[in-house]
Every structure is written in C-alpha cells, then in structure tokens.
Amino acid sequence: KQEVTQIPAALSVPEGENLVLNCSFTDSAIYNLQWFRQDPGKGLTSLLLIQSSQREQTSGRLNASLDKSSGRSTLYIAASQPGDSATYLCAVRGGNNRKLIWGLGTSLAVNP
Amino acid sequence: GAGVSQSPSNKVTEKGKDVELRCDPISGHTALYWYRQSLGQGLEFLIYFQGNSAPDKSGLPSDRFSAERTGGSVSTLTIQRTQQEDSAVYLCASSDRDRGNHEQYFGPGTRLTVT
C-alpha cells in the first residue's frame, strides 16, 4: 500500500532564504508525482508535475526533483517570499490506479 | 478558460439530512475525481470517473456516499443521512486524460459542516 510522507510538517523561515521540502513514498512504481499549494480556505493549485520518466521540473523559483528508485522527491524554493506562505502538498499517482495518494503537507511560513 | 467550479462553497446541514455537492469540470476534460480533506488529515480519494467507463468507487467510505456524472460533464456527490464525521472539505478535480495529460486541476472545494 502506497504511503506518502512529507517532512517537515511545518517550516518558518525569513524572507529570502532558499528552502527544501521533502516528500517520500513507499512504492516506487508510480506514474507521476505532483506538488500542490494550498492557501487557507482555498482549493489546491498545481505547482509541478513530474512524470515517472523525468528527474526534475522547474517553474520560476520552484524546482522539483524525483528519485523514483529511492522513493523521494524534493521541492526547492529559491529566494522565498512572504507570498510563498502556504501548505505544500505532495501526491503520487500509482502505476495501476488512477487516484492520487497524498502526504499531509508542509506548512510554510515566510516571514518578512 | 474557466477552471473547475464547485457549489455550494459552504454547506451547513443537520445530522441525518441528505446533501448534494456539485462539480463542474474544465470543459473537455474526460476524467473527474472527488476527494475529501478532513481537519488534520490528508486528502482522501473518494471516486473517479473516466469517460463512459464504470467509475472507480473504491474510495467511498460507506454506502451513504454516491456520485454520478451526467453527460460526461457535471458531477454530483450525494451524502445520505449525514453524520458529524462527514464534516470536511470536498474537493473535485478534472484532468484531460484522453490526451495523455494526467495533471489534475482542482476546484475551490465545498466545506461541509454537519451539526
């Protein structure tokens, strides 16, 4: 059974820092992995999707890497800003099923 | 273009009543998913629709939960005889699976409170 773990559960940093959020999964047979952002009281915004055959994806200040064999993904945020404050969720899609399996998220606070 | 929309945004109901939650996916998206997010817990898959195929209902927590998708577009999630533990945010997502893009796009959710 696929399980997704995100570390740390919460993170507070000063503005401008580069930071790394971690996601690990127990079953390496995944189809893809997605990173999402969730703002309080709002829905989910997809940030990056990495297919199983890919090693990383980049969008602006965000970079996500995938090491399928070790069951790990990292989300790197460069030059963090207060507007980056949100909960970041990692989700994996299995190879044989269609649903996303979710981590509990990392709650990020970027302080001005 | 328009994203995934859900209605209502908030719903407060009494224990034992039935509720219906609606999802309008992105136009042209063939796949539709329902998830729920309970306080302090991760997102939980409920049900998945893909085109005209039989839905994957493996995530529905009990037979009080059902969902349908009419005409391959709008979906309704129905919870009968609501219980307090049904209180959660119910999220709908759609994806353009037929084109090989499995990225899921989410609506803003419906916050259900059962009193």
Coordinates of N, CA and C in Angstrom, one line a residue:
Chain A
K1 N 0.8 -1.2 0.0 CA 0.0 0.0 0.0 C 0.9 1.2 0.0
Q2 N 0.6 2.1 -0.9 CA 1.4 3.3 -1.1 C 1.2 4.3 0.1
E3 N 2.3 4.8 0.7 CA 2.2 5.8 1.7 C 3.1 6.9 1.4
V4 N 2.6 8.1 1.6 CA 3.4 9.3 1.3 C 3.6 10.1 2.6
T5 N 4.9 10.5 2.8 CA 5.3 11.2 4.0 C 6.0 12.5 3.6
Q6 N 5.6 13.6 4.3 CA 6.3 14.9 4.0 C 6.9 15.4 5.2
I7 N 8.2 15.8 5.0 CA 9.0 16.4 6.1 C 9.6 17.7 5.7
P8 N 9.6 18.7 6.5 CA 9.0 18.8 7.8 C 7.5 19.0 7.8
A9 N 6.8 18.9 8.9 CA 5.4 19.2 8.9 C 5.1 20.7 8.8
A10 N 6.1 21.4 9.4 CA 5.9 22.9 9.4 C 7.3 23.5 9.3
L11 N 7.4 24.7 8.7 CA 8.6 25.3 8.5 C 8.4 26.8 8.5
S12 N 9.3 27.5 9.3 CA 9.2 29.0 9.3 C 10.6 29.6 9.0
V13 N 10.6 30.4 8.0 CA 11.9 31.0 7.5 C 11.8 32.5 7.3
P14 N 12.9 33.2 7.4 CA 12.9 34.6 7.0 C 12.9 34.7 5.5
E15 N 12.3 35.8 5.0 CA 12.3 36.1 3.6 C 13.7 36.1 3.0
G16 N 13.7 35.5 1.8 CA 15.0 35.5 1.0 C 15.7 34.1 1.1
E17 N 15.3 33.3 2.0 CA 16.0 32.0 2.2 C 15.6 31.1 1.1
N18 N 16.6 30.2 0.7 CA 16.3 29.1 -0.2 C 15.9 27.9 0.7
L19 N 14.9 27.2 0.3 CA 14.5 26.1 1.2 C 14.1 24.9 0.4
V20 N 14.1 23.7 1.1 CA 13.8 22.4 0.5 C 12.7 21.7 1.3
L21 N 11.7 21.3 0.6 CA 10.6 20.5 1.2 C 10.8 19.1 0.7
N22 N 10.6 18.1 1.6 CA 10.8 16.7 1.2 C 9.5 15.9 1.2
C23 N 9.5 15.0 0.3 CA 8.4 14.0 0.1 C 9.0 12.6 -0.1
S24 N 8.5 11.7 0.6 CA 8.9 10.3 0.3 C 7.7 9.4 0.2
F25 N 7.9 8.3 -0.6 CA 6.8 7.4 -0.9 C 7.4 6.0 -0.8
T26 N 6.5 5.1 -0.4 CA 7.0 3.7 -0.1 C 7.0 2.8 -1.4
D27 N 6.2 3.0 -2.3 CA 6.1 2.2 -3.5 C 6.7 3.0 -4.7
S28 N 7.8 2.5 -5.3 CA 8.4 3.3 -6.3 C 7.7 3.1 -7.7
A29 N 6.7 2.2 -7.8 CA 6.0 2.0 -9.0 C 5.0 3.1 -9.2
I30 N 5.4 4.3 -9.5 CA 4.5 5.4 -9.6 C 4.4 5.9 -11.1
Y31 N 3.2 6.5 -11.4 CA 3.0 7.0 -12.7 C 3.6 8.4 -12.8
N32 N 3.2 9.2 -11.8 CA 3.8 10.6 -11.7 C 3.7 11.1 -10.3
L33 N 4.2 12.2 -10.1 CA 4.2 12.9 -8.8 C 3.9 14.4 -9.0
Q34 N 3.0 14.9 -8.1 CA 2.6 16.3 -8.3 C 2.8 17.0 -7.0
W35 N 3.3 18.2 -7.1 CA 3.4 19.2 -6.0 C 2.2 20.2 -6.1
F36 N 1.6 20.4 -5.0 CA 0.5 21.4 -4.9 C 0.7 22.4 -3.8
R37 N 0.0 23.5 -4.0 CA 0.0 24.5 -3.0 C -1.4 24.7 -2.5
Q38 N -1.7 24.9 -1.2 CA -3.0 25.1 -0.7 C -2.9 26.3 0.2
D39 N -3.7 27.3 -0.1 CA -3.8 28.5 0.7 C -5.0 28.3 1.7
P40 N -5.0 28.9 2.8 CA -6.1 28.7 3.8 C -7.4 29.0 3.2
G41 N -8.3 28.0 3.4 CA -9.7 28.2 2.9 C -9.9 28.1 1.4
K42 N -8.8 27.7 0.8 CA -8.9 27.7 -0.7 C -8.6 26.3 -1.2
G43 N -8.8 26.2 -2.5 CA -8.5 24.9 -3.1 C -7.0 24.7 -3.4
L44 N -6.7 23.7 -4.2 CA -5.4 23.3 -4.5 C -4.9 23.9 -5.8
T45 N -3.7 24.4 -5.8 CA -3.1 24.8 -7.1 C -1.9 23.9 -7.4
S46 N -2.0 23.4 -8.6 CA -0.9 22.5 -9.0 C 0.4 23.4 -9.3
L47 N 1.5 22.9 -8.8 CA 2.7 23.7 -9.0 C 3.6 23.0 -10.1
L48 N 3.8 21.7 -9.9 CA 4.7 21.0 -10.8 C 4.3 19.5 -10.8
L49 N 4.3 19.0 -12.0 CA 4.1 17.5 -12.2 C 5.3 16.9 -12.8
I50 N 5.7 15.8 -12.2 CA 6.9 15.1 -12.7 C 6.4 13.7 -13.1
Q51 N 6.6 13.4 -14.4 CA 6.3 12.0 -14.9 C 7.4 11.1 -14.3
S52 N 7.1 9.8 -14.3 CA 8.0 8.8 -13.7 C 9.3 8.7 -14.4
S53 N 9.3 9.1 -15.7 CA 10.5 9.0 -16.5 C 11.4 10.3 -16.4
Q54 N 10.9 11.3 -15.7 CA 11.6 12.5 -15.6 C 12.3 12.6 -14.2
R55 N 13.4 13.5 -14.2 CA 14.1 13.6 -13.0 C 13.8 14.9 -12.3
E56 N 13.4 15.9 -13.0 CA 13.0 17.2 -12.4 C 12.2 18.0 -13.3
Q57 N 11.5 19.0 -12.7 CA 10.7 20.0 -13.4 C 11.0 21.4 -12.7
T58 N 11.0 22.4 -13.5 CA 11.2 23.8 -13.0 C 10.1 24.7 -13.5
S59 N 9.7 25.6 -12.5 CA 8.8 26.6 -12.9 C 9.2 27.9 -12.0
G60 N 9.7 28.9 -12.7 CA 10.1 30.1 -12.0 C 11.1 29.8 -10.9
R61 N 10.7 30.1 -9.6 CA 11.6 29.9 -8.5 C 11.5 28.5 -7.9
L62 N 10.7 27.7 -8.5 CA 10.4 26.3 -8.0 C 11.1 25.3 -8.8
N63 N 11.7 24.3 -8.1 CA 12.3 23.2 -8.8 C 12.0 21.9 -8.0
A64 N 11.4 21.0 -8.7 CA 11.1 19.7 -8.1 C 11.9 18.6 -8.7
S65 N 12.4 17.7 -7.9 CA 13.2 16.6 -8.4 C 12.5 15.3 -8.0
L66 N 12.8 14.3 -8.7 CA 12.2 13.0 -8.4 C 13.3 11.9 -8.5
D67 N 13.5 11.1 -7.5 CA 14.3 9.9 -7.5 C 13.4 8.7 -7.2
K68 N 12.9 8.1 -8.2 CA 11.9 7.1 -8.1 C 12.5 5.9 -7.3
S69 N 13.7 5.5 -7.6 CA 14.3 4.3 -7.0 C 14.4 4.4 -5.5
S70 N 14.7 5.6 -5.0 CA 14.8 5.8 -3.6 C 13.5 6.3 -3.0
G71 N 12.5 6.5 -3.8 CA 11.2 6.9 -3.3 C 11.1 8.3 -2.7
R72 N 11.8 9.2 -3.4 CA 11.9 10.6 -2.8 C 11.7 11.7 -3.9
S73 N 11.1 12.8 -3.4 CA 11.0 14.0 -4.2 C 11.3 15.2 -3.3
T74 N 11.9 16.2 -3.9 CA 12.1 17.4 -3.2 C 11.6 18.6 -4.0
L75 N 11.1 19.5 -3.2 CA 10.6 20.8 -3.8 C 11.5 21.9 -3.3
Y76 N 12.2 22.5 -4.2 CA 13.2 23.6 -3.9 C 12.6 24.9 -4.2
I77 N 12.5 25.8 -3.2 CA 12.0 27.1 -3.4 C 13.2 28.1 -3.3
A78 N 13.5 28.9 -4.3 CA 14.6 29.8 -4.2 C 14.1 31.2 -3.8
A79 N 14.9 31.9 -3.0 CA 14.6 33.3 -2.7 C 13.2 33.4 -2.2
S80 N 12.9 32.8 -1.1 CA 11.5 32.7 -0.6 C 10.9 34.1 -0.3
Q81 N 9.6 34.2 -0.5 CA 8.9 35.5 -0.3 C 7.7 35.2 0.6
P82 N 7.2 36.3 1.3 CA 6.0 36.1 2.2 C 4.8 35.5 1.4
G83 N 4.7 35.8 0.1 CA 3.6 35.2 -0.6 C 3.7 33.7 -0.9
D84 N 4.9 33.2 -0.6 CA 5.0 31.7 -0.7 C 4.4 31.0 0.5
S85 N 4.0 31.7 1.5 CA 3.4 31.1 2.7 C 2.1 30.4 2.3
A86 N 2.1 29.1 2.6 CA 1.0 28.2 2.3 C 1.3 26.8 2.8
T87 N 0.4 25.9 2.5 CA 0.7 24.5 2.8 C 1.1 23.8 1.4
Y88 N 2.2 23.1 1.4 CA 2.6 22.4 0.2 C 2.4 20.9 0.3
L89 N 1.7 20.4 -0.7 CA 1.3 19.0 -0.6 C 1.9 18.2 -1.8
C90 N 2.3 17.0 -1.5 CA 2.9 16.1 -2.4 C 1.9 15.0 -2.7
A91 N 1.7 14.6 -3.9 CA 0.8 13.5 -4.2 C 1.4 12.6 -5.3
V92 N 1.3 11.3 -5.1 CA 1.7 10.4 -6.2 C 0.6 9.6 -6.8
R93 N 0.7 9.3 -8.0 CA -0.2 8.5 -8.7 C 0.4 7.2 -9.1
G94 N -0.3 6.1 -8.7 CA 0.3 4.8 -8.8 C 0.3 4.4 -10.3
G95 N 1.0 3.4 -10.6 CA 1.1 2.9 -12.0 C -0.2 2.2 -12.4
N96 N -0.9 1.5 -11.5 CA -2.0 0.7 -11.9 C -3.3 1.3 -11.5
N97 N -3.3 2.4 -10.8 CA -4.6 3.0 -10.4 C -4.5 4.5 -10.7
R98 N -5.7 5.1 -10.6 CA -5.8 6.5 -11.1 C -5.8 7.5 -10.0
K99 N -5.9 7.1 -8.8 CA -6.1 8.1 -7.8 C -4.7 8.6 -7.3
L100 N -4.8 9.8 -6.7 CA -3.6 10.4 -6.1 C -3.6 10.0 -4.6
I101 N -2.4 9.6 -4.1 CA -2.1 9.3 -2.7 C -1.4 10.5 -2.2
W102 N -1.8 11.1 -1.1 CA -1.4 12.4 -0.6 C -0.5 12.3 0.7
G103 N 0.4 13.2 0.8 CA 1.1 13.4 2.0 C 0.2 14.4 2.8
L104 N 0.6 14.6 4.1 CA -0.1 15.5 5.0 C 0.3 17.0 4.8
G105 N 1.4 17.2 4.0 CA 1.7 18.6 3.7 C 2.8 19.2 4.6
T106 N 3.4 20.2 4.1 CA 4.3 21.0 4.9 C 3.8 22.4 4.9
S107 N 3.5 22.9 6.2 CA 3.0 24.3 6.3 C 4.2 25.2 6.4
L108 N 4.3 26.1 5.4 CA 5.4 27.0 5.3 C 5.0 28.4 5.6
A109 N 5.8 29.1 6.4 CA 5.6 30.5 6.8 C 6.9 31.2 6.4
V110 N 6.8 32.2 5.5 CA 7.9 33.0 5.2 C 7.7 34.4 5.8
N111 N 8.6 34.7 6.7 CA 8.4 36.0 7.5 C 9.2 37.1 6.8
P112 N 8.5 38.3 6.7 CA 9.1 39.5 6.1 C 10.2 40.1 7.0
Chain B
G1 N -9.2 30.1 -19.7 CA -10.5 29.5 -19.7 C -11.0 29.2 -18.3
A2 N -12.2 28.9 -18.1 CA -12.7 28.6 -16.8 C -12.1 27.4 -16.2
G3 N -11.9 27.4 -14.9 CA -11.4 26.3 -14.2 C -12.5 25.4 -13.7
V4 N -12.1 24.5 -12.7 CA -13.1 23.6 -12.1 C -13.9 24.5 -11.1
S5 N -15.2 24.3 -11.2 CA -16.1 25.1 -10.2 C -16.9 24.1 -9.4
Q6 N -17.1 24.5 -8.1 CA -17.9 23.7 -7.2 C -18.9 24.5 -6.5
S7 N -20.1 23.9 -6.2 CA -21.1 24.6 -5.5 C -21.8 23.6 -4.5
P8 N -22.3 24.1 -3.4 CA -22.0 25.4 -2.8 C -20.6 25.5 -2.3
S9 N -20.1 26.6 -2.0 CA -18.8 26.8 -1.4 C -18.8 26.3 0.1
N10 N -19.9 26.6 0.7 CA -20.1 26.2 2.1 C -21.5 25.6 2.3
K11 N -21.6 24.5 3.1 CA -22.9 23.9 3.4 C -22.9 23.5 4.8
V12 N -23.9 24.0 5.6 CA -24.1 23.5 6.9 C -25.4 22.7 6.9
T13 N -25.4 21.5 7.5 CA -26.6 20.7 7.5 C -26.7 20.0 8.8
E14 N -27.9 19.6 9.1 CA -28.1 18.9 10.4 C -27.8 17.4 10.2
K15 N -27.4 16.8 11.2 CA -27.1 15.3 11.2 C -28.4 14.6 10.7
G16 N -28.2 13.7 9.8 CA -29.3 12.9 9.3 C -29.9 13.4 8.0
K17 N -29.6 14.6 7.6 CA -30.1 15.1 6.4 C -29.2 14.7 5.2
D18 N -29.8 14.7 4.0 CA -29.0 14.4 2.8 C -28.5 15.7 2.2
V19 N -27.3 15.6 1.6 CA -26.7 16.8 0.9 C -26.2 16.4 -0.5
E20 N -26.2 17.3 -1.4 CA -25.7 17.2 -2.7 C -24.6 18.2 -3.0
L21 N -23.5 17.8 -3.5 CA -22.4 18.7 -3.8 C -22.2 18.6 -5.3
R22 N -21.9 19.7 -5.9 CA -21.8 19.8 -7.4 C -20.5 20.2 -7.8
C23 N -20.0 19.6 -9.0 CA -18.7 19.9 -9.6 C -18.9 20.1 -11.1
D24 N -18.4 21.2 -11.6 CA -18.3 21.4 -13.0 C -16.9 21.4 -13.4
P25 N -16.5 20.3 -14.1 CA -15.1 20.2 -14.5 C -14.7 21.2 -15.6
I26 N -13.4 21.2 -15.9 CA -13.0 22.0 -17.1 C -13.5 21.4 -18.3
S27 N -14.0 22.3 -19.2 CA -14.7 21.8 -20.4 C -13.7 20.9 -21.2
G28 N -14.2 19.8 -21.6 CA -13.3 18.9 -22.4 C -12.6 17.9 -21.6
H29 N -12.5 18.1 -20.3 CA -11.7 17.1 -19.5 C -12.6 15.8 -19.3
T30 N -12.0 14.7 -19.6 CA -12.7 13.5 -19.6 C -12.7 12.8 -18.2
A31 N -11.7 13.1 -17.4 CA -11.6 12.5 -16.1 C -12.0 13.4 -15.0
L32 N -12.7 12.9 -14.0 CA -13.2 13.7 -12.9 C -13.0 12.9 -11.6
Y33 N -12.5 13.6 -10.6 CA -12.2 12.9 -9.3 C -12.9 13.7 -8.2
W34 N -13.3 13.0 -7.1 CA -13.7 13.5 -5.9 C -12.7 13.1 -4.8
Y35 N -12.4 14.1 -3.9 CA -11.5 13.8 -2.8 C -12.2 14.5 -1.6
R36 N -11.8 14.1 -0.4 CA -12.2 14.9 0.8 C -11.0 15.2 1.7
Q37 N -11.1 16.3 2.4 CA -10.0 16.7 3.2 C -10.6 17.0 4.6
S38 N -10.3 16.1 5.5 CA -10.8 16.3 6.9 C -9.8 17.0 7.7
L39 N -10.2 17.7 8.7 CA -9.4 18.5 9.6 C -8.3 17.6 10.2
G40 N -7.0 18.1 9.9 CA -5.9 17.3 10.5 C -5.5 16.1 9.8
Q41 N -6.2 15.8 8.7 CA -5.9 14.6 7.9 C -5.5 14.9 6.5
G42 N -4.9 14.0 5.8 CA -4.6 14.2 4.4 C -5.8 14.1 3.5
L43 N -5.6 14.4 2.3 CA -6.7 14.2 1.3 C -6.9 12.7 1.1
E44 N -8.2 12.5 0.9 CA -8.6 11.1 0.7 C -9.4 10.9 -0.6
F45 N -9.0 10.0 -1.4 CA -9.7 9.7 -2.6 C -11.0 9.1 -2.4
L46 N -12.0 9.6 -3.1 CA -13.4 9.1 -3.0 C -13.8 8.3 -4.2
I47 N -13.8 8.9 -5.4 CA -14.4 8.3 -6.6 C -13.8 8.9 -7.8
Y48 N -13.7 8.2 -8.9 CA -13.1 8.6 -10.1 C -14.0 8.2 -11.3
F49 N -14.2 9.2 -12.2 CA -15.0 8.9 -13.4 C -14.0 9.1 -14.6
Q50 N -14.1 8.3 -15.6 CA -13.3 8.4 -16.8 C -14.2 8.1 -18.0
G51 N -14.6 9.1 -18.8 CA -15.4 8.9 -20.0 C -16.7 8.1 -19.6
N52 N -16.9 7.1 -20.4 CA -18.1 6.3 -20.3 C -17.8 5.0 -19.5
S53 N -16.6 4.9 -19.0 CA -16.2 3.7 -18.2 C -16.9 3.7 -16.8
A54 N -17.1 2.5 -16.3 CA -17.6 2.4 -14.9 C -16.7 3.1 -14.0
P55 N -17.3 3.9 -13.0 CA -16.5 4.7 -12.1 C -15.7 3.8 -11.1
D56 N -14.6 4.3 -10.7 CA -13.8 3.7 -9.6 C -14.4 4.2 -8.3
K57 N -15.1 3.4 -7.6 CA -15.7 3.8 -6.3 C -15.0 3.4 -5.1
S58 N -13.8 2.9 -5.3 CA -13.1 2.2 -4.2 C -12.8 3.1 -3.0
G59 N -12.9 4.4 -3.1 CA -12.6 5.3 -2.0 C -13.8 5.7 -1.2
L60 N -15.0 5.4 -1.7 CA -16.2 5.8 -0.9 C -16.2 5.1 0.4
P61 N -16.4 5.9 1.5 CA -16.2 5.4 2.8 C -17.4 4.5 3.3
S62 N -18.6 4.7 2.7 CA -19.7 3.9 3.1 C -20.8 4.0 2.0
D63 N -21.8 3.2 2.2 CA -22.9 3.2 1.1 C -23.8 4.4 1.3
R64 N -23.5 5.3 2.2 CA -24.2 6.6 2.3 C -23.7 7.6 1.2
F65 N -22.6 7.3 0.7 CA -21.9 8.1 -0.3 C -22.2 7.6 -1.7
S66 N -22.6 8.4 -2.6 CA -22.7 8.1 -4.0 C -22.4 9.3 -4.9
A67 N -22.1 9.0 -6.1 CA -21.8 10.1 -7.1 C -22.2 9.7 -8.4
E68 N -22.6 10.6 -9.2 CA -22.9 10.4 -10.6 C -22.3 11.5 -11.5
R69 N -22.2 11.2 -12.7 CA -21.7 12.2 -13.7 C -22.6 12.1 -14.9
T70 N -23.3 13.2 -15.2 CA -24.2 13.2 -16.2 C -23.6 13.8 -17.5
G71 N -23.8 13.1 -18.6 CA -23.4 13.5 -19.9 C -21.9 13.7 -20.0
G72 N -21.1 13.0 -19.1 CA -19.7 13.1 -19.1 C -19.2 14.5 -18.7
S73 N -20.0 15.3 -18.0 CA -19.5 16.6 -17.6 C -19.8 16.8 -16.1
V74 N -20.9 17.4 -15.8 CA -21.1 17.8 -14.4 C -21.3 16.5 -13.5
S75 N -20.8 16.6 -12.3 CA -20.9 15.5 -11.3 C -21.5 16.0 -10.1
T76 N -22.3 15.1 -9.4 CA -22.9 15.4 -8.2 C -22.5 14.3 -7.2
L77 N -22.0 14.7 -6.0 CA -21.7 13.8 -4.9 C -22.8 13.9 -3.9
T78 N -23.4 12.8 -3.6 CA -24.5 12.8 -2.6 C -24.1 12.0 -1.4
I79 N -24.4 12.7 -0.3 CA -24.2 12.0 1.0 C -25.6 11.9 1.7
Q80 N -26.0 10.7 2.0 CA -27.2 10.5 2.6 C -27.1 10.3 4.1
R81 N -28.1 10.8 4.9 CA -28.1 10.6 6.3 C -26.7 11.0 6.9
T82 N -26.4 12.3 6.7 CA -25.1 12.8 7.1 C -24.8 12.6 8.6
Q83 N -23.5 12.3 8.8 CA -23.0 12.2 10.2 C -22.0 13.3 10.4
Q84 N -21.7 13.5 11.7 CA -20.7 14.6 12.0 C -19.4 14.3 11.5
E85 N -19.0 13.0 11.3 CA -17.7 12.7 10.8 C -17.6 12.9 9.3
D86 N -18.7 13.3 8.7 CA -18.7 13.6 7.2 C -18.2 15.1 7.1
S87 N -18.1 15.8 8.1 CA -17.7 17.2 8.0 C -16.3 17.2 7.5
A88 N -16.1 18.0 6.4 CA -14.8 18.0 5.7 C -14.9 19.0 4.5
V89 N -13.8 19.2 3.9 CA -13.8 19.9 2.6 C -13.8 18.9 1.5
Y90 N -14.8 19.0 0.6 CA -14.9 18.0 -0.5 C -14.4 18.7 -1.8
L91 N -13.3 18.1 -2.3 CA -12.7 18.7 -3.5 C -12.9 17.9 -4.7
C92 N -13.1 18.6 -5.8 CA -13.3 18.0 -7.1 C -12.1 18.3 -8.0
A93 N -11.7 17.4 -8.8 CA -10.6 17.7 -9.8 C -11.0 17.1 -11.1
S94 N -10.4 17.7 -12.2 CA -10.6 17.1 -13.5 C -9.2 17.0 -14.2
S95 N -9.1 16.1 -15.2 CA -7.9 16.0 -16.0 C -8.2 15.6 -17.4
D96 N -7.3 16.0 -18.3 CA -7.5 15.7 -19.7 C -6.8 14.4 -20.0
R97 N -7.3 13.3 -19.5 CA -6.6 12.0 -19.6 C -6.5 11.5 -21.0
D98 N -7.5 11.8 -21.8 CA -7.5 11.3 -23.2 C -6.3 11.8 -24.0
R99 N -5.8 13.0 -23.6 CA -4.6 13.5 -24.3 C -3.3 13.1 -23.7
G100 N -3.4 12.2 -22.7 CA -2.2 11.8 -22.0 C -1.7 12.7 -20.9
N101 N -2.4 13.8 -20.7 CA -2.0 14.7 -19.7 C -2.9 14.4 -18.4
H102 N -2.2 13.8 -17.4 CA -2.9 13.4 -16.2 C -2.9 14.4 -15.1
E103 N -2.4 15.6 -15.4 CA -2.4 16.6 -14.3 C -3.8 16.9 -13.9
Q104 N -4.0 16.9 -12.6 CA -5.3 17.2 -12.1 C -5.4 18.6 -11.6
Y105 N -6.5 19.2 -12.0 CA -6.8 20.6 -11.7 C -8.0 20.6 -10.7
F106 N -7.8 21.3 -9.7 CA -8.8 21.3 -8.6 C -9.7 22.5 -8.5
G107 N -10.9 22.2 -8.1 CA -11.8 23.3 -7.7 C -11.6 23.8 -6.3
P108 N -12.3 24.9 -5.9 CA -12.1 25.5 -4.6 C -12.6 24.7 -3.5
G109 N -13.4 23.7 -3.8 CA -13.9 22.8 -2.7 C -15.3 23.3 -2.1
T110 N -15.9 22.4 -1.5 CA -17.2 22.7 -0.7 C -16.9 22.3 0.7
R111 N -17.0 23.2 1.6 CA -16.8 23.0 3.0 C -18.1 22.5 3.6
L112 N -18.2 21.3 4.1 CA -19.4 20.7 4.6 C -19.3 20.6 6.1
T113 N -20.3 21.2 6.8 CA -20.3 21.1 8.3 C -21.6 20.4 8.7
V114 N -21.5 19.3 9.4 CA -22.7 18.6 9.9 C -22.8 18.8 11.4
T115 N -23.9 19.4 11.7 CA -24.1 19.8 13.2 C -25.0 18.8 13.9

